[in-house]
């Protein structure tokens, strides 16, 4: 899916570059077709239907861990018992996380069984959302944001650096099985653009081609780099550092509210008012 | 779908939660009365006032006004359940929402300007005093725009598409489309799917109306098809390799507005304008589905359903639709006589009739045995009965292995609450009956009732996948006995409380040795429940016949009047192919009159070639006693003749001519015996419940063996479907997917 999005993006680049439309279409034809065939992984994700692969068959074993079963019960409890299937998306995420970011067919079947749904209905949901990886991804799934703020701040250079470093195209797995790069839409960290999300979870921000490569190298060595901004910056502070809210009590005072105490006060006030009302009635 | 179940759940909880007796009665009676009326108000379609229900869409209001927006929705919209979510493409009508001036003055003292909106007619509800403009330049452009998007990815392969000439998209683009498209981009391509031997897919042509998905999910109850992917990569697919295995799958071809799903056996056979339509009646099950046979020259090319809300709604089963190709194989087209060496020699009709007459007159009347098969029309059975009676033979029977099947009163063998009774009943008990295999269209109706009315279904018999939820009460008739004797908790909890309960027992189950006992226990059950509800004029005892000829023959009274003990010397088989080996004595002379060389012809010494159901204009009576007229679409092949004519000619040779020479005359004779048979399409109500449906204590005997499925292989049950190549393919490809007792990868004669 990402791949085709990329293709589409590619075509819009072409559109910008070539004002002559006839040339554009012949270029498109040249550009689109060989890429589809050359790049096997991309070819796969282009098709929304399931294809049996060695690690993804109907009989590939899949079982949730006991901890995840607890989590699943918690999720299902949030919905009315006759609308159990509302829990399908959270459950798909649980399954994907457990299975190294790879949502297999057998996992979907398992979820269908748990939620009393037809397997087809689970496939429909899973194939609709691009966050579900129905083909295998690398150990680190690098989801680089390509939306406007990140793009303007150089997301494309970051992506190109990753591709060159790992020798992969979008949505492919590198040879060592470590990296897959996908282009995703805005993840809401525009202040620290450009950024990427790893494994649906960790944000790495303020990327440049250089510090991105440094990140990849650390992963390759088996180290865990720090999450957050990769330049000398604290959270999302501006270049001048902190310009307001200097006093700690200004910040912490708001957050350190004792809700137990507040509730107690509220209840007391309420009881008082009720007593007053009762007295007035008498 | 969700909404559908929600409504059902709501209805259920309503009847459970409310304590007020009147409310309970009302909620239960709701489905017998007409649909609830909402507020009614006027809308103006092109200035013409139309009074419509508040639940209507603008599209429906337009239809009410007689203005048809030619839209892809029109076909299915009125058929599907009310609560089904409509998602079809539509062509917008311009709607002008204006509050009347007077109202404004009262309310706000200001006059609001008129707002003109472009609305999707099928997706927008009507509002009071809505003014709809159906013809305007703005609307024309909007419709053209929708058309342009529909055609953006639709291939321009109409000349090689099977839907060409009967394609909704083609029609609409002709009327509403722009003259030429403006899209220069590549059209997308979608891979074809293999969803079975009956449906050919060309998924590039798909416009994603999801009718097929909604049909398989909502009507057929199978969740195989779905919409996968999103946006540009959206496909109708099975996601994994899977087939549409349900028995109504052929209907998705009719539903598909474009050529994405096509009739596979019919593909590349003909264009619709070459075909001649012929309205007739199906005989593949006891339902008597109304069909439209399309022929070209002497070839039957396809069979489509005809709408009859009281019989088949608008669906037919795959067997009804596709088994007719069996009529091209193994046909008997010339009279044949078995030679001493066992082979057959051809005869002329004169020789054949002489031979038959010679054989029949050489024995006494009580040494002749007449057997009647499942595809026979009422006319030929009448002539058969008259002829054999003239030879002093009384041993003519249509009941096959069920000699205890009572036929004194009509209500003893009919589906008394009729097919439409399923829409009214509040509890259905299936006894030894698998409607999915015995009458798939009926099963769809039950499924609809389960979803819409909250119908409760209980089953005594094998628990198979029927596509809806049911309560499995037990496997053997012993459960029925417990119910009838009041020992089973289900009786007090549900059955006794039901207002209009219904029992459906398969005619094939009654062929068991304890069939009589089963029937009597059902009569006994009626004593404790409201199965026979006189106040509501309701009779809930139903026998589901699977043979098209059975009810007609019983209406004519074709049952032996005396006990037959003598061993027959001549057996005259009228199209019977499903009999037991021991029914025909080794030394008997066997005359087979029928259209297909199957079991019966294998035993025959003399074969008289008859006409099949597509080749004769005759009468068939369906399981709820509805006489329906069929019309011959073509001539019988070779020297084959219509069956009653053969019998008439034979009577001449025997020296006892039957007193009718034409169809009118034989129907006059039919009216003498059973007047209701000539009132076509009218179900004669039958009374006498207190006489006919009474349990006899002496006959309450059961052998308590398990009730098994009567039909093992839905696709091959009779002489026609056993000879059908298409049904053989279905047996091979679909049965292993849905039944565990069919092994996959079995080499059959079909695999070359």
mmCIF file of N, CA and C in Angstrom, chain B residues 453-521:
data_model
loop_
_atom_site.group_PDB
_atom_site.id
_atom_site.type_symbol
_atom_site.label_atom_id
_atom_site.label_comp_id
_atom_site.label_asym_id
_atom_site.label_seq_id
_atom_site.Cartn_x
_atom_site.Cartn_y
_atom_site.Cartn_z
ATOM 1 N N UNK B 453 -37.913 -10.553 11.606
ATOM 2 C CA UNK B 453 -38.980 -10.745 12.584
ATOM 3 C C UNK B 453 -38.478 -11.307 13.900
ATOM 4 N N UNK B 454 -37.218 -11.671 13.965
ATOM 5 C CA UNK B 454 -36.728 -12.334 15.159
ATOM 6 C C UNK B 454 -37.306 -13.725 15.295
ATOM 7 N N UNK B 455 -37.544 -14.382 14.190
ATOM 8 C CA UNK B 455 -38.097 -15.740 14.196
ATOM 9 C C UNK B 455 -37.156 -16.690 14.935
ATOM 10 N N UNK B 456 -37.727 -17.514 15.813
ATOM 11 C CA UNK B 456 -36.922 -18.517 16.500
ATOM 12 C C UNK B 456 -37.037 -19.822 15.736
ATOM 13 N N UNK B 457 -35.902 -20.451 15.526
ATOM 14 C CA UNK B 457 -35.898 -21.711 14.783
ATOM 15 C C UNK B 457 -35.382 -22.809 15.695
ATOM 16 N N UNK B 458 -36.113 -23.905 15.742
ATOM 17 C CA UNK B 458 -35.659 -25.081 16.472
ATOM 18 C C UNK B 458 -35.486 -26.225 15.497
ATOM 19 N N UNK B 459 -34.534 -27.086 15.768
ATOM 20 C CA UNK B 459 -34.272 -28.164 14.826
ATOM 21 C C UNK B 459 -34.259 -29.501 15.542
ATOM 22 N N UNK B 460 -35.008 -30.452 14.988
ATOM 23 C CA UNK B 460 -34.850 -31.842 15.386
ATOM 24 C C UNK B 460 -34.293 -32.539 14.160
ATOM 25 N N UNK B 461 -33.073 -33.007 14.258
ATOM 26 C CA UNK B 461 -32.426 -33.577 13.079
ATOM 27 C C UNK B 461 -30.972 -33.200 13.093
ATOM 28 N N UNK B 462 -30.316 -33.326 11.959
ATOM 29 C CA UNK B 462 -28.893 -33.039 11.958
ATOM 30 C C UNK B 462 -28.654 -31.535 12.017
ATOM 31 N N UNK B 463 -27.659 -31.159 12.810
ATOM 32 C CA UNK B 463 -27.372 -29.739 13.002
ATOM 33 C C UNK B 463 -26.343 -29.291 11.977
ATOM 34 N N UNK B 464 -26.815 -28.726 10.896
ATOM 35 C CA UNK B 464 -25.901 -28.277 9.855
ATOM 36 C C UNK B 464 -25.895 -26.761 9.799
ATOM 37 N N UNK B 465 -25.015 -26.236 9.003
ATOM 38 C CA UNK B 465 -24.927 -24.791 8.845
ATOM 39 C C UNK B 465 -26.032 -24.318 7.915
ATOM 40 N N UNK B 466 -26.998 -23.604 8.474
ATOM 41 C CA UNK B 466 -28.107 -23.126 7.656
ATOM 42 C C UNK B 466 -27.984 -21.642 7.344
ATOM 43 N N UNK B 467 -27.009 -20.987 7.944
ATOM 44 C CA UNK B 467 -26.851 -19.556 7.683
ATOM 45 C C UNK B 467 -27.562 -18.683 8.698
ATOM 46 N N UNK B 468 -28.198 -19.263 9.691
ATOM 47 C CA UNK B 468 -28.815 -18.456 10.750
ATOM 48 C C UNK B 468 -28.752 -19.249 12.049
ATOM 49 N N UNK B 469 -29.034 -18.566 13.142
ATOM 50 C CA UNK B 469 -28.963 -19.227 14.450
ATOM 51 C C UNK B 469 -30.223 -20.042 14.694
ATOM 52 N N UNK B 470 -30.033 -21.197 15.283
ATOM 53 C CA UNK B 470 -31.197 -22.001 15.651
ATOM 54 C C UNK B 470 -30.888 -22.754 16.934
ATOM 55 N N UNK B 471 -31.938 -23.315 17.514
ATOM 56 C CA UNK B 471 -31.764 -24.144 18.709
ATOM 57 C C UNK B 471 -31.815 -25.587 18.247
ATOM 58 N N UNK B 472 -30.772 -26.344 18.537
ATOM 59 C CA UNK B 472 -30.778 -27.756 18.155
ATOM 60 C C UNK B 472 -31.364 -28.560 19.303
ATOM 61 N N UNK B 473 -32.513 -29.160 19.065
ATOM 62 C CA UNK B 473 -33.221 -29.834 20.158
ATOM 63 C C UNK B 473 -32.808 -31.286 20.302
ATOM 64 N N UNK B 474 -32.499 -31.921 19.191
ATOM 65 C CA UNK B 474 -32.125 -33.330 19.297
ATOM 66 C C UNK B 474 -31.926 -33.941 17.933
ATOM 67 N N UNK B 475 -31.410 -35.144 17.951
ATOM 68 C CA UNK B 475 -31.068 -35.791 16.696
ATOM 69 C C UNK B 475 -32.098 -36.811 16.240
ATOM 70 N N UNK B 476 -32.939 -37.266 17.152
ATOM 71 C CA UNK B 476 -33.819 -38.364 16.774
ATOM 72 C C UNK B 476 -35.269 -37.985 17.031
ATOM 73 N N UNK B 477 -36.192 -38.747 16.445
ATOM 74 C CA UNK B 477 -37.614 -38.434 16.668
ATOM 75 C C UNK B 477 -38.031 -38.550 18.121
ATOM 76 N N UNK B 478 -37.148 -39.098 18.928
ATOM 77 C CA UNK B 478 -37.490 -39.208 20.351
ATOM 78 C C UNK B 478 -37.724 -37.818 20.962
ATOM 79 N N UNK B 479 -36.953 -36.832 20.480
ATOM 80 C CA UNK B 479 -37.137 -35.458 20.953
ATOM 81 C C UNK B 479 -38.542 -34.973 20.624
ATOM 82 N N UNK B 480 -38.988 -35.352 19.432
ATOM 83 C CA UNK B 480 -40.341 -34.967 19.020
ATOM 84 C C UNK B 480 -41.367 -35.598 19.955
ATOM 85 N N UNK B 481 -41.087 -36.861 20.306
ATOM 86 C CA UNK B 481 -41.991 -37.567 21.220
ATOM 87 C C UNK B 481 -42.051 -36.843 22.567
ATOM 88 N N UNK B 482 -40.855 -36.462 23.068
ATOM 89 C CA UNK B 482 -40.803 -35.744 24.344
ATOM 90 C C UNK B 482 -41.574 -34.434 24.266
ATOM 91 N N UNK B 483 -41.416 -33.753 23.136
ATOM 92 C CA UNK B 483 -42.127 -32.487 22.954
ATOM 93 C C UNK B 483 -43.626 -32.724 22.968
ATOM 94 N N UNK B 484 -44.049 -33.747 22.226
ATOM 95 C CA UNK B 484 -45.485 -34.003 22.099
ATOM 96 C C UNK B 484 -46.071 -34.448 23.422
ATOM 97 N N UNK B 485 -45.268 -35.155 24.207
ATOM 98 C CA UNK B 485 -45.778 -35.625 25.492
ATOM 99 C C UNK B 485 -45.566 -34.603 26.606
ATOM 100 N N UNK B 486 -45.028 -33.462 26.255
ATOM 101 C CA UNK B 486 -44.889 -32.376 27.223
ATOM 102 C C UNK B 486 -43.727 -32.548 28.178
ATOM 103 N N UNK B 487 -42.762 -33.404 27.841
ATOM 104 C CA UNK B 487 -41.647 -33.633 28.763
ATOM 105 C C UNK B 487 -40.450 -32.736 28.460
ATOM 106 N N UNK B 488 -40.429 -32.168 27.284
ATOM 107 C CA UNK B 488 -39.271 -31.380 26.870
ATOM 108 C C UNK B 488 -39.440 -29.933 27.318
ATOM 109 N N UNK B 489 -38.397 -29.356 27.954
ATOM 110 C CA UNK B 489 -38.551 -27.969 28.451
ATOM 111 C C UNK B 489 -38.841 -26.963 27.335
ATOM 112 N N UNK B 490 -38.416 -27.289 26.109
ATOM 113 C CA UNK B 490 -38.614 -26.340 25.005
ATOM 114 C C UNK B 490 -40.098 -26.064 24.783
ATOM 115 N N UNK B 491 -40.916 -27.057 25.089
ATOM 116 C CA UNK B 491 -42.351 -26.894 24.869
ATOM 117 C C UNK B 491 -42.898 -25.771 25.736
ATOM 118 N N UNK B 492 -42.606 -25.849 27.057
ATOM 119 C CA UNK B 492 -43.143 -24.831 27.948
ATOM 120 C C UNK B 492 -42.477 -23.485 27.702
ATOM 121 N N UNK B 493 -41.159 -23.539 27.469
ATOM 122 C CA UNK B 493 -40.428 -22.277 27.363
ATOM 123 C C UNK B 493 -40.779 -21.497 26.100
ATOM 124 N N UNK B 494 -40.888 -22.190 25.017
ATOM 125 C CA UNK B 494 -41.049 -21.484 23.750
ATOM 126 C C UNK B 494 -42.292 -21.906 22.976
ATOM 127 N N UNK B 495 -42.358 -23.198 22.666
ATOM 128 C CA UNK B 495 -43.327 -23.666 21.686
ATOM 129 C C UNK B 495 -44.758 -23.381 22.117
ATOM 130 N N UNK B 496 -45.053 -23.653 23.391
ATOM 131 C CA UNK B 496 -46.428 -23.463 23.842
ATOM 132 C C UNK B 496 -46.789 -21.987 23.890
ATOM 133 N N UNK B 497 -45.771 -21.135 24.002
ATOM 134 C CA UNK B 497 -46.046 -19.702 24.100
ATOM 135 C C UNK B 497 -46.225 -19.051 22.728
ATOM 136 N N UNK B 498 -45.737 -19.724 21.697
ATOM 137 C CA UNK B 498 -45.783 -19.107 20.363
ATOM 138 C C UNK B 498 -47.221 -18.961 19.891
ATOM 139 N N UNK B 499 -47.499 -17.808 19.280
ATOM 140 C CA UNK B 499 -48.846 -17.548 18.765
ATOM 141 C C UNK B 499 -49.110 -18.329 17.479
ATOM 142 N N UNK B 500 -48.160 -18.250 16.569
ATOM 143 C CA UNK B 500 -48.340 -18.885 15.262
ATOM 144 C C UNK B 500 -47.154 -19.804 14.965
ATOM 145 N N UNK B 501 -47.014 -20.884 15.716
ATOM 146 C CA UNK B 501 -45.859 -21.754 15.485
ATOM 147 C C UNK B 501 -46.022 -22.547 14.189
ATOM 148 N N UNK B 502 -44.920 -23.031 13.709
ATOM 149 C CA UNK B 502 -44.930 -23.691 12.412
ATOM 150 C C UNK B 502 -43.980 -24.878 12.479
ATOM 151 N N UNK B 503 -44.410 -26.011 11.957
ATOM 152 C CA UNK B 503 -43.544 -27.191 11.890
ATOM 153 C C UNK B 503 -43.298 -27.507 10.430
ATOM 154 N N UNK B 504 -42.067 -27.719 10.096
ATOM 155 C CA UNK B 504 -41.734 -28.076 8.719
ATOM 156 C C UNK B 504 -41.060 -29.439 8.756
ATOM 157 N N UNK B 505 -41.714 -30.424 8.162
ATOM 158 C CA UNK B 505 -41.124 -31.754 8.131
ATOM 159 C C UNK B 505 -40.911 -32.137 6.670
ATOM 160 N N UNK B 506 -39.758 -32.713 6.410
ATOM 161 C CA UNK B 506 -39.455 -33.043 5.027
ATOM 162 C C UNK B 506 -40.224 -34.280 4.589
ATOM 163 N N UNK B 507 -40.713 -34.266 3.351
ATOM 164 C CA UNK B 507 -41.435 -35.431 2.833
ATOM 165 C C UNK B 507 -40.511 -36.644 2.792
ATOM 166 N N UNK B 508 -39.222 -36.399 2.651
ATOM 167 C CA UNK B 508 -38.295 -37.530 2.591
ATOM 168 C C UNK B 508 -38.082 -38.153 3.958
ATOM 169 N N UNK B 509 -38.217 -37.347 5.002
ATOM 170 C CA UNK B 509 -38.134 -37.905 6.352
ATOM 171 C C UNK B 509 -39.312 -38.833 6.607
ATOM 172 N N UNK B 510 -40.453 -38.501 6.018
ATOM 173 C CA UNK B 510 -41.643 -39.336 6.219
ATOM 174 C C UNK B 510 -41.527 -40.654 5.476
ATOM 175 N N UNK B 511 -40.498 -40.805 4.652
ATOM 176 C CA UNK B 511 -40.293 -42.082 3.981
ATOM 177 C C UNK B 511 -39.604 -43.087 4.893
ATOM 178 N N UNK B 512 -39.165 -42.650 6.053
ATOM 179 C CA UNK B 512 -38.599 -43.597 7.022
ATOM 180 C C UNK B 512 -39.662 -44.599 7.437
ATOM 181 N N UNK B 513 -39.221 -45.697 8.029
ATOM 182 C CA UNK B 513 -40.179 -46.717 8.443
ATOM 183 C C UNK B 513 -41.108 -46.183 9.542
ATOM 184 N N UNK B 514 -40.622 -45.189 10.292
ATOM 185 C CA UNK B 514 -41.492 -44.639 11.331
ATOM 186 C C UNK B 514 -42.068 -43.288 10.925
ATOM 187 N N UNK B 515 -42.164 -43.073 9.620
ATOM 188 C CA UNK B 515 -42.695 -41.806 9.127
ATOM 189 C C UNK B 515 -44.094 -41.525 9.646
ATOM 190 N N UNK B 516 -44.886 -42.589 9.706
ATOM 191 C CA UNK B 516 -46.257 -42.438 10.187
ATOM 192 C C UNK B 516 -46.252 -41.995 11.651
ATOM 193 N N UNK B 517 -45.366 -42.584 12.422
ATOM 194 C CA UNK B 517 -45.259 -42.214 13.829
ATOM 195 C C UNK B 517 -44.862 -40.763 13.991
ATOM 196 N N UNK B 518 -43.880 -40.339 13.186
ATOM 197 C CA UNK B 518 -43.435 -38.938 13.242
ATOM 198 C C UNK B 518 -44.609 -38.006 12.971
ATOM 199 N N UNK B 519 -45.373 -38.338 11.915
ATOM 200 C CA UNK B 519 -46.500 -37.491 11.532
ATOM 201 C C UNK B 519 -47.537 -37.449 12.655
ATOM 202 N N UNK B 520 -47.783 -38.621 13.260
ATOM 203 C CA UNK B 520 -48.788 -38.655 14.320
ATOM 204 C C UNK B 520 -48.341 -37.907 15.562
ATOM 205 N N UNK B 521 -47.033 -37.957 15.835
ATOM 206 C CA UNK B 521 -46.547 -37.173 16.968
ATOM 207 C C UNK B 521 -46.652 -35.679 16.696
#
